XYZ file of C-alpha atoms in Angstrom:
577
model
C 109.239 211.147 48.712
C 106.741 212.612 46.215
C 103.048 212.174 46.815
C 102.701 210.552 43.374
C 105.242 207.906 44.382
C 103.298 207.384 47.613
C 100.044 206.943 45.695
C 101.632 204.683 43.089
C 102.980 202.424 45.828
C 99.586 202.526 47.534
C 97.781 201.364 44.392
C 100.278 198.601 43.698
C 100.090 197.539 47.345
C 96.343 196.889 47.317
C 95.895 193.206 48.130
C 92.115 192.835 48.080
C 89.578 193.455 45.330
C 87.195 195.225 47.733
C 89.843 197.924 48.375
C 89.829 198.905 44.703
C 86.026 198.651 44.592
C 85.797 201.165 47.448
C 88.337 203.594 45.970
C 86.795 204.093 42.535
C 83.391 205.587 43.539
C 85.116 208.000 45.957
C 87.495 209.167 43.240
C 84.696 209.578 40.707
C 82.634 211.700 43.094
C 85.656 213.893 43.761
C 86.060 214.296 39.985
C 82.485 215.549 39.729
C 80.833 212.349 38.512
C 77.402 211.210 39.579
C 77.819 207.572 40.636
C 74.750 205.573 39.585
C 75.830 202.057 40.552
C 78.551 200.413 42.647
C 80.144 196.959 42.760
C 77.900 194.298 44.289
C 78.921 190.830 45.391
C 76.954 187.937 43.927
C 74.824 190.109 41.636
C 74.926 189.893 37.832
C 76.033 193.323 36.650
C 76.198 192.885 32.886
C 79.982 193.161 32.852
C 79.944 196.605 34.502
C 81.148 197.190 38.082
C 80.498 200.943 38.365
C 78.389 203.320 36.271
C 78.603 207.099 36.454
C 77.772 210.189 34.439
C 79.786 213.349 33.979
C 78.709 216.699 32.555
C 81.563 218.645 30.951
C 81.955 222.427 31.048
C 80.298 222.692 27.618
C 77.245 220.823 28.911
C 77.871 217.443 27.256
C 76.807 214.532 29.441
C 78.830 211.327 29.089
C 78.118 207.880 30.524
C 81.081 206.016 32.063
C 80.981 202.238 32.445
C 83.851 200.879 34.550
C 85.100 197.295 34.481
C 87.490 196.608 37.389
C 90.494 194.315 36.985
C 92.716 193.636 39.988
C 96.460 193.763 39.238
C 98.372 193.975 35.959
C 96.543 193.166 32.711
C 98.271 190.305 30.894
C 97.312 188.700 27.591
C 95.873 185.695 29.408
C 93.639 188.032 31.436
C 91.977 189.237 28.244
C 90.693 185.877 27.078
C 90.843 183.168 29.747
C 89.447 182.520 33.221
C 86.155 183.280 34.951
C 87.037 186.995 35.069
C 88.278 187.291 31.465
C 88.261 190.912 30.334
C 87.269 190.498 26.669
C 83.869 188.866 27.414
C 83.165 191.426 30.175
C 83.864 194.376 27.857
C 81.740 192.887 25.093
C 78.890 192.234 27.547
C 79.171 195.845 28.718
C 78.965 197.381 25.233
C 76.200 195.027 24.115
C 73.866 193.821 26.874
C 74.496 196.598 29.384
C 74.389 199.480 26.899
C 71.248 198.188 25.218
C 69.259 196.961 28.210
C 70.535 198.441 31.481
C 71.289 202.081 30.809
C 68.299 204.359 31.551
C 66.424 205.505 28.450
C 67.352 209.130 29.175
C 71.045 208.238 28.727
C 70.788 206.049 25.629
C 71.718 208.885 23.239
C 74.748 210.000 25.299
C 78.392 209.127 24.551
C 79.479 206.008 26.446
C 83.047 205.560 27.676
C 83.815 201.997 28.734
C 86.848 202.101 31.023
C 88.964 199.168 32.136
C 90.256 200.063 35.624
C 93.345 198.405 37.098
C 95.709 199.049 40.002
C 98.494 197.781 37.741
C 99.531 198.370 34.150
C 98.565 197.154 30.688
C 101.368 194.744 29.910
C 103.006 194.982 26.479
C 101.926 191.446 25.627
C 98.268 192.515 26.041
C 98.400 195.833 24.213
C 97.693 194.538 20.700
C 94.727 192.513 21.954
C 93.379 195.518 23.858
C 93.807 197.727 20.769
C 91.808 195.233 18.684
C 89.102 195.163 21.351
C 89.038 198.989 21.387
C 88.472 199.080 17.620
C 85.630 196.604 17.966
C 83.984 198.648 20.750
C 84.305 201.875 18.758
C 82.347 200.277 15.925
C 79.299 200.476 18.202
C 77.403 203.775 18.096
C 78.637 206.342 20.689
C 80.935 203.769 22.402
C 84.668 203.936 23.125
C 87.101 201.899 25.248
C 89.797 203.306 27.556
C 92.306 202.010 30.100
C 92.996 203.600 33.501
C 95.866 201.954 35.319
C 98.248 203.125 38.026
C 99.814 205.772 35.764
C 96.391 207.293 35.058
C 94.866 206.891 38.536
C 97.782 208.359 40.482
C 97.534 211.930 39.089
C 93.731 211.796 39.273
C 93.852 210.901 42.980
C 96.409 213.603 43.705
C 94.534 216.278 41.758
C 90.999 215.536 42.883
C 91.372 214.071 46.388
C 94.458 215.843 47.719
C 95.353 219.086 45.965
C 91.967 220.763 46.261
C 91.194 219.531 49.755
C 94.582 219.898 51.425
C 95.728 223.345 50.303
C 98.627 221.540 48.609
C 101.720 221.195 50.758
C 100.878 221.087 54.476
C 98.652 218.041 54.610
C 100.670 216.048 52.112
C 103.902 216.632 54.022
C 102.272 215.276 57.182
C 101.053 212.206 55.305
C 104.542 211.613 53.919
C 105.966 211.976 57.441
C 103.461 209.436 58.783
C 104.478 206.930 56.115
C 108.185 207.566 56.560
C 107.883 207.181 60.336
C 106.091 203.836 60.409
C 108.987 202.262 62.307
C 107.848 204.429 65.231
C 104.113 203.845 65.728
C 103.592 206.853 67.989
C 105.304 209.186 65.508
C 103.313 207.826 62.564
C 100.053 208.243 64.495
C 100.954 211.799 65.537
C 101.753 212.818 61.941
C 98.548 211.280 60.633
C 96.505 213.161 63.243
C 98.053 216.385 61.926
C 97.292 215.302 58.369
C 93.592 214.865 59.172
C 93.479 218.230 60.940
C 94.941 219.865 57.801
C 92.332 218.109 55.667
C 89.602 219.934 57.580
C 91.140 223.399 57.686
C 88.592 225.761 56.178
C 89.426 228.719 53.923
C 88.495 232.192 55.108
C 85.658 232.543 52.583
C 83.868 229.370 53.690
C 81.587 231.173 56.158
C 80.030 233.157 53.320
C 79.635 230.181 50.976
C 76.286 228.580 50.217
C 75.124 225.503 52.098
C 75.607 223.436 48.945
C 79.202 224.603 48.536
C 80.026 223.981 52.207
C 78.561 220.486 51.990
C 80.524 219.704 48.842
C 83.755 220.910 50.422
C 83.083 218.960 53.603
C 82.521 215.716 51.709
C 85.701 216.287 49.711
C 87.639 216.757 52.951
C 86.181 213.500 54.240
C 87.273 211.757 51.044
C 90.804 213.195 51.281
C 91.209 212.108 54.913
C 89.856 208.637 54.148
C 92.166 208.337 51.132
C 95.171 209.254 53.265
C 94.180 206.652 55.831
C 93.802 204.008 53.123
C 97.353 204.822 51.995
C 98.599 204.484 55.594
C 96.888 201.096 55.968
C 98.442 199.693 52.818
C 101.857 201.182 53.578
C 101.708 199.745 57.095
C 101.099 196.267 55.689
C 104.148 196.562 53.431
C 106.237 197.766 56.399
C 104.793 195.010 58.635
C 103.468 197.510 61.167
C 99.678 197.649 61.051
C 99.149 199.193 64.470
C 99.218 202.855 63.297
C 96.545 202.006 60.743
C 94.094 200.479 63.224
C 94.681 203.215 65.828
C 94.177 206.019 63.308
C 91.084 204.282 61.939
C 89.331 204.847 65.270
C 90.566 208.432 65.305
C 89.428 209.102 61.732
C 85.883 207.792 62.298
C 85.504 209.941 65.417
C 87.015 212.986 63.706
C 84.673 212.679 60.716
C 81.698 212.435 63.059
C 82.867 215.426 65.090
C 83.218 217.587 61.990
C 79.862 216.430 60.636
C 78.111 217.347 63.881
C 79.789 220.756 63.957
C 78.634 221.405 60.365
C 75.172 219.922 60.936
C 75.772 217.260 58.276
C 75.667 214.116 60.407
C 72.365 213.043 58.822
C 73.575 213.645 55.258
C 73.116 210.447 53.271
C 76.447 210.673 51.474
C 78.293 211.366 54.720
C 76.566 208.414 56.380
C 77.758 206.231 53.517
C 81.336 207.518 53.851
C 81.381 206.953 57.613
C 79.990 203.458 57.153
C 82.708 202.680 54.600
C 85.437 203.937 56.945
C 84.156 201.776 59.804
C 83.830 198.724 57.552
C 87.410 199.169 56.386
C 88.426 199.593 60.041
C 86.647 196.334 60.847
C 88.530 194.513 58.092
C 91.800 196.098 59.230
C 91.215 194.886 62.788
C 90.379 191.386 61.575
C 93.640 191.302 59.632
C 95.543 192.791 62.575
C 94.405 190.069 64.963
C 94.759 187.334 62.354
C 98.452 188.204 62.200
C 99.061 188.958 65.881
C 96.798 186.444 67.645
C 99.233 183.555 67.722
C 101.912 185.563 69.533
C 99.401 187.493 71.629
C 97.876 184.290 72.999
C 101.295 182.896 73.973
C 102.000 184.106 77.499
C 105.681 183.169 77.308
C 106.200 185.151 74.103
C 104.455 188.229 75.529
C 106.428 188.009 78.785
C 109.652 187.745 76.810
C 108.695 190.993 75.079
C 107.296 192.673 78.225
C 108.794 190.913 81.281
C 107.849 193.600 83.814
C 104.270 193.325 85.131
C 103.217 196.926 84.510
C 104.324 196.875 80.847
C 103.006 193.363 80.308
C 99.580 194.289 81.701
C 99.552 197.534 79.704
C 99.933 195.570 76.463
C 97.279 192.996 77.339
C 94.672 195.535 78.430
C 95.328 197.625 75.317
C 94.710 194.608 73.085
C 91.719 193.585 75.218
C 90.084 196.959 74.568
C 90.944 196.814 70.876
C 89.520 193.306 70.549
C 86.347 194.452 72.327
C 85.845 197.301 69.848
C 86.232 194.782 67.022
C 83.430 192.657 68.510
C 81.246 195.765 68.784
C 81.955 196.695 65.153
C 81.155 193.149 64.037
C 77.813 193.500 65.839
C 77.166 196.709 63.898
C 77.692 195.291 60.400
C 75.774 192.085 59.544
C 78.082 191.293 56.587
C 80.786 190.399 59.118
C 78.557 188.068 61.149
C 80.630 184.984 60.297
C 83.581 186.460 62.221
C 81.674 187.398 65.344
C 81.679 184.125 67.278
C 85.313 183.437 66.416
C 86.323 186.883 67.629
C 84.435 186.424 70.890
C 86.241 183.122 71.367
C 89.562 184.855 70.647
C 88.799 187.352 73.408
C 88.102 184.462 75.794
C 91.425 182.868 74.860
C 93.159 186.188 75.557
C 91.667 186.399 79.042
C 92.497 182.755 79.741
C 96.057 183.027 78.465
C 96.875 186.041 80.644
C 95.136 185.350 83.934
C 97.630 187.531 85.801
C 96.236 190.562 84.006
C 92.776 190.216 85.479
C 93.927 192.637 88.166
C 94.507 196.029 86.476
C 97.703 197.988 87.036
C 95.936 201.280 86.339
C 92.471 202.407 87.346
C 91.937 203.543 83.751
C 92.156 199.951 82.560
C 88.598 199.701 83.839
C 87.772 201.183 80.406
C 89.133 198.127 78.587
C 87.382 195.770 81.007
C 84.088 197.623 80.530
C 84.477 197.488 76.749
C 84.982 193.728 76.809
C 82.095 193.162 79.215
C 79.795 195.330 77.071
C 80.852 193.470 73.918
C 80.146 190.131 75.552
C 76.798 191.346 76.917
C 75.791 192.632 73.473
C 76.514 189.161 72.100
C 74.660 187.414 74.959
C 77.911 185.819 76.161
C 76.628 185.984 79.716
C 78.800 183.330 81.346
C 81.990 184.900 79.976
C 81.038 188.310 81.338
C 79.909 187.040 84.746
C 83.007 184.934 85.286
C 85.413 187.695 84.310
C 83.722 190.315 86.510
C 83.678 187.957 89.493
C 87.331 186.989 89.066
C 88.495 190.617 88.830
C 86.537 191.531 91.964
C 87.892 188.485 93.793
C 91.504 189.321 92.898
C 90.974 192.948 93.823
C 89.705 191.811 97.221
C 92.897 189.817 97.841
C 95.008 192.800 96.722
C 93.158 195.108 99.127
C 93.511 192.663 102.004
C 97.288 192.511 101.469
C 97.671 196.166 100.380
C 99.519 195.035 97.262
C 99.129 195.660 93.539
C 96.363 198.227 93.938
C 95.316 199.998 90.701
C 97.122 203.334 90.175
C 94.494 206.087 90.191
C 96.722 208.607 88.351
C 97.238 206.241 85.385
C 100.847 207.502 85.227
C 103.702 205.156 84.434
C 106.059 207.004 86.794
C 103.725 206.274 89.698
C 103.395 202.643 88.636
C 107.185 202.308 88.575
C 107.504 203.962 92.005
C 104.961 201.556 93.466
C 105.884 198.314 91.714
C 109.562 198.523 90.777
C 111.547 201.063 92.814
C 109.247 200.614 95.846
C 109.555 204.324 96.683
C 105.801 204.735 97.207
C 103.447 203.272 99.786
C 100.787 200.845 98.673
C 97.886 203.317 98.950
C 99.670 206.492 97.815
C 98.015 206.161 94.408
C 94.773 204.494 95.462
C 92.746 207.486 96.593
C 90.010 207.274 93.980
C 88.555 204.391 91.961
C 86.394 204.265 88.853
C 87.179 200.557 88.472
C 85.067 199.429 91.423
C 81.898 201.330 90.399
C 82.357 200.062 86.820
C 82.512 196.468 88.059
C 79.472 197.071 90.253
C 77.508 198.481 87.303
C 78.421 195.615 84.977
C 77.644 193.016 87.645
C 74.292 194.663 88.307
C 73.265 194.451 84.637
C 74.506 190.874 84.520
C 72.378 190.024 87.564
C 75.481 188.657 89.315
C 74.317 188.666 92.923
C 77.429 186.756 94.024
C 79.698 189.477 92.593
C 77.571 192.221 94.135
C 77.795 190.401 97.465
C 81.571 190.116 97.114
C 81.825 193.848 96.402
C 79.811 194.685 99.488
C 81.326 192.199 101.915
C 84.925 191.913 100.770
C 85.700 195.173 98.924
C 83.647 197.963 100.481
C 84.915 197.498 104.083
C 88.512 197.961 102.836
C 87.879 201.262 101.048
C 88.523 203.669 103.902
C 89.580 207.057 102.518
C 88.996 205.857 98.945
C 86.553 207.874 96.845
C 84.439 205.889 94.392
C 83.757 207.881 91.229
C 81.393 207.534 88.315
C 81.766 209.560 85.100
C 78.862 211.064 83.152
C 79.369 212.441 79.617
C 78.050 215.708 78.260
C 76.951 216.388 74.692
C 80.351 217.920 73.876
C 81.782 214.383 73.935
C 80.527 213.989 70.356
C 82.872 216.681 69.071
C 85.812 215.996 71.385
C 88.025 214.432 68.716
C 87.984 217.486 66.450
C 88.334 220.015 69.285
C 90.992 221.307 71.649
C 88.998 220.155 74.678
C 90.087 217.436 77.094
C 88.060 214.576 78.559
C 87.624 216.657 81.737
C 85.837 219.320 79.660
C 83.199 216.985 78.213
C 82.051 215.026 81.250
C 81.297 215.162 84.954
C 82.823 212.969 87.659
C 80.763 212.417 90.773
C 81.584 210.588 93.976
C 79.150 207.837 94.890
C 78.270 207.297 98.519
C 78.233 203.496 98.556
C 77.715 200.286 96.675
C 74.253 198.742 96.964
C 73.601 195.255 98.372
C 71.456 193.986 95.490
C 71.867 193.941 91.718
C 68.532 195.723 91.222
C 69.452 198.610 93.556
C 72.925 198.959 92.040
C 71.438 198.971 88.532
C 68.975 201.731 89.418
C 71.741 203.775 91.038
C 74.020 203.354 88.027
C 71.424 204.648 85.598
C 70.655 207.878 87.450
C 71.898 210.845 85.423
C 73.397 213.684 87.462
C 72.713 217.354 86.914
C 74.280 218.835 83.742
C 75.075 215.393 82.308
C 73.559 214.282 79.000
C 70.992 211.594 78.402
C 71.859 208.990 75.752
C 69.152 210.426 73.490
C 70.806 213.864 73.647
C 73.625 212.610 71.431
C 73.248 212.716 67.668
C 74.964 209.338 67.336
C 72.157 207.780 69.403
C 70.150 206.608 66.394
C 72.684 204.633 64.386
C 76.224 205.168 65.577
C 76.442 204.469 69.312
C 79.407 202.214 68.549
C 81.330 205.510 68.348
C 80.910 205.799 72.136
C 83.023 202.667 72.537
C 85.661 203.904 70.075
C 85.783 207.226 71.917
C 86.219 205.523 75.296
C 89.108 203.419 73.998
C 90.820 206.248 72.133
C 90.337 209.124 74.572
C 90.479 206.992 77.732
C 87.237 208.080 79.326
C 84.971 205.681 81.251
C 82.258 203.925 79.311
C 78.898 205.529 80.198
C 76.643 203.352 82.315
C 73.816 203.767 79.804
C 76.005 202.227 77.110
C 76.419 199.106 79.238
C 72.661 199.118 79.763
C 72.072 199.313 75.996
C 74.409 196.391 75.309
C 72.700 194.362 78.047
C 69.329 195.059 76.457
C 70.726 194.125 73.043
C 71.957 190.816 74.387
C 68.599 190.107 76.004
C 66.845 190.723 72.680
C 68.982 188.289 70.705
C 66.973 185.440 69.290
C 67.594 182.015 70.784
C 70.499 180.236 69.115
C 71.477 176.557 69.147
C 73.249 175.450 72.308
C 77.016 175.585 71.788
C 79.879 174.464 73.983
C 82.623 177.012 74.539
C 85.517 177.619 76.838
C 84.686 180.166 79.514
C 87.039 182.572 81.218
C 87.529 180.230 84.151
C 88.716 177.437 81.854
C 85.677 175.203 82.434
C 83.196 173.989 79.868
C 79.724 175.437 79.777
C 76.719 175.527 77.491
C 75.578 178.894 76.182
């Protein structure tokens, strides 16, 4: 499978206009253009979607005006419809050229380019040729067409060849696409692809800061382009899971590399990271739009995963993924219309799978914490309180009967030994717990005195010889994704002596930072990108820091009052919120 065939299929597989809008500026920057304007929704743009300038080797500066057309260009597309090409091109070479190009560029050559992820159909070629002749009659103006056949080699040359040292990275990308039937294999190959994108040549250390920055941004563009290809290919293969998993990985990897190079504040990098996370948000919305109906049907899920440990593993995985989607929707206001619906979807998930409110593994406390933090950040207080109470209540019954206790090793072999083959005793794998402190912390921020009381009176007396642990991150967490370190290397686990009898005391205890742990303000993502903490917790399976829960609680408290709405809560009752 050649990379050009991969890219050609990628371009033809684009289903949304915004995907093409996002690709073009990245490609132009990689080609050495200065992008002066980008596509904007609902704004009159004089027929032009993107404007850039390019200075050739002989010093001639040329203005490029791009008009984007989605799909093949047919004769009818030239002259009819709201998005007719002929009027847009004429508006570009008349109104835009005369009135919207800066005065300093008025005497420069102007290339008007019709961009398409398809081809110029034969039936439209004579009309396009006539339009080209008309445009060329204007001073310094010319008309060109860039379709799939033109874009494919440009993407390969400018986004892949220079950044990936040719063969290694591209072979990993091809392997990821070819292995989409096996999600784990596709994810593994894509991880290798990204690592190859960021391999640095030996002479980089002696390069200027400007050169290192330029190379870094090109690597970011190459990795993001590869991920975009994987997303589109996954849709065509009807397996979108590798795309959404690797989207989390890519965002964290880009941030890690930026921090290591001291470029995390760079404006262009910030824009690239934002674009990646917005695409990830859209990908997650599409993922759940397609999977929600089956995921919410308990009988369908049980038919697919009839054994409790595998069933619960699936539900908690999707719970954590749905929580990160809510947190991303909170981050980007343009997705605000999806936020309430996604919160409601998460409530339906919890209601549909009530048996999974007792985790199989201690590490599933991460997914619970993510959902509670997402609900707190959205001021969905009743949802969060009810879920925390129900989990604690079920855990109390499990402890009293010494059954179904969360596996502290998080290993499937131990879960099978305890739940299926019955070759292990009930408390063989319940020596430590991060779940219980996490529930105590969340309940404390929620002000749930009844849950705190339940933890103290029903849970704590049954924890003989069980060590309660709380995890505190160090600054190295920010660069974990692009390093060879493990979670154990970037955080500190500490035993806690007891749970406190009041929410206020438990809250104060939870927020104490132990020696050698980092404060939230020590992290470079603290200003704008704390959502990466949640992505890191879900991807790398480390506990969510207590200060992150505190931040989401504060965010929820600061939300402006909204109209009273009726919604289904996690206990199936009706409430006003």
